[in-house]
Amino acid sequence: MFYWQLIVGVYTIYFSKLSQTIKSWFSRIHSPYIKVWVSGVLLGIFIFIFPALYGEGYLTIQQLLDGHFNAVVKNSLFSDFKNVTWVVLAYTVLTLFAKSFASLITVNSGGNGGVFGPSLVMGGLLGFAFAYGVNMTGIIQLNVPNFVMAGMAGALSGIMHAPLTGLFLIAEVTGSYALMVPLMIVCSISYLINRYGMKHSIYTKVLADSGDLISYEDKDRTVLSMMKLRYVIEHNFVVLYPEETPNMRKTDIIHSKRNIFPVVDRKGKFLGIIYSERLFSILLGEEKGADLPFEVLAQKPNDTVLLDENMEVVMQKMNRDDVWILPVLDKDGTYLGFISKSAVFNKYRALLMRQSSYLE
């Protein structure tokens, strides 16, 4: 039943992507009270239409394992059609997708929950819907409870990127050790399909997006994630003020060991930069401007770096503009110093050596 394993894997990708979408929706709602109202109303509507969503959903799965295949429709608006097979199938599929939305709405609105339990329930519903639907065709008769268990294992393996957890947990909880080989196949294929479409699991995706995920496979990102910007800022630069002129600061400019000068007002706000080459040209008379204020001579840098940005973003900015050094500002535009590739590489080498000693 390769198509069945493919369906489970694709569904886990759908759930992972849906998680990102719903998280994005709720991130736009800044008031926690509005989040509570929105999620409460939505969940109320879902539970009214699909009573099986109330609670964890384990009771419904247990009833399906016991052979009560109309348990999903029971106590719903369609309970009068519980003996109509196509209604049971269609309602189960709708409940499956409603469970996806309900669980993610609960989590992203600040509710008490997670995706571990819902993964098992959704996998069980998916396995039931597949086997029940195939049996309706009359072409072949499948063991529905076995597919319920396989769906639970496959969903958990794909969504959480934990095939061994899915395999042994379902085998232990249900006591179905005779299904070890089928469960191994389902868990492996579901995991591989999800890993192909989603590099990170639903748990590690948030860490990966923030640059805080540490993995041995991606050593560069791992080391950069360990590096904090505030510890590699360089401060030994001669600060020029906007009302001053090159003639007024001639001595400081000539004796500076750096080839770049930040122009900062008296309140510390960053205004621009001036390179030493241009200042030397002005002071030597090769270019006019010896008595012009620095606010006129200053130029905008290729880019700036904010103090709370991670190092991977900083390196991307440097590589994109092919620059070796960038000014660092706080969120209010206050000048803090400069970040250079030299400082980053030195820190990178130190952290790489430290990480290597940990992994040996």
Short mmCIF file of N, CA and C in Angstrom, two decimals, residues 1-10 130:
data_model
loop_
_atom_site.label_atom_id
_atom_site.label_comp_id
_atom_site.label_asym_id
_atom_site.label_seq_id
_atom_site.Cartn_x
_atom_site.Cartn_y
_atom_site.Cartn_z
N MET A 1 0.83 -1.20 0.00
CA MET A 1 0.00 0.00 0.00
C MET A 1 0.87 1.26 0.00
N PHE A 2 1.63 1.40 -1.08
CA PHE A 2 2.54 2.55 -1.16
C PHE A 2 1.76 3.86 -1.15
N TYR A 3 0.59 3.88 -1.80
CA TYR A 3 -0.20 5.11 -1.85
C TYR A 3 -0.61 5.56 -0.45
N TRP A 4 -0.89 4.59 0.41
CA TRP A 4 -1.27 4.92 1.78
C TRP A 4 -0.11 5.60 2.52
N GLN A 5 1.09 5.06 2.37
CA GLN A 5 2.26 5.64 3.02
C GLN A 5 2.55 7.04 2.46
N LEU A 6 2.33 7.20 1.16
CA LEU A 6 2.53 8.50 0.53
C LEU A 6 1.54 9.52 1.09
N ILE A 7 0.29 9.09 1.28
CA ILE A 7 -0.74 10.00 1.81
C ILE A 7 -0.37 10.47 3.21
N VAL A 8 0.10 9.56 4.05
CA VAL A 8 0.49 9.93 5.41
C VAL A 8 1.63 10.95 5.38
N GLY A 9 2.64 10.70 4.55
CA GLY A 9 3.77 11.63 4.46
C GLY A 9 3.36 13.00 3.98
N VAL A 10 2.53 13.04 2.95
CA VAL A 10 2.08 14.33 2.41
C VAL A 10 1.24 15.08 3.44
N PHE A 130 -8.76 6.14 5.30
CA PHE A 130 -8.21 5.43 4.15
C PHE A 130 -8.73 4.00 4.08
#
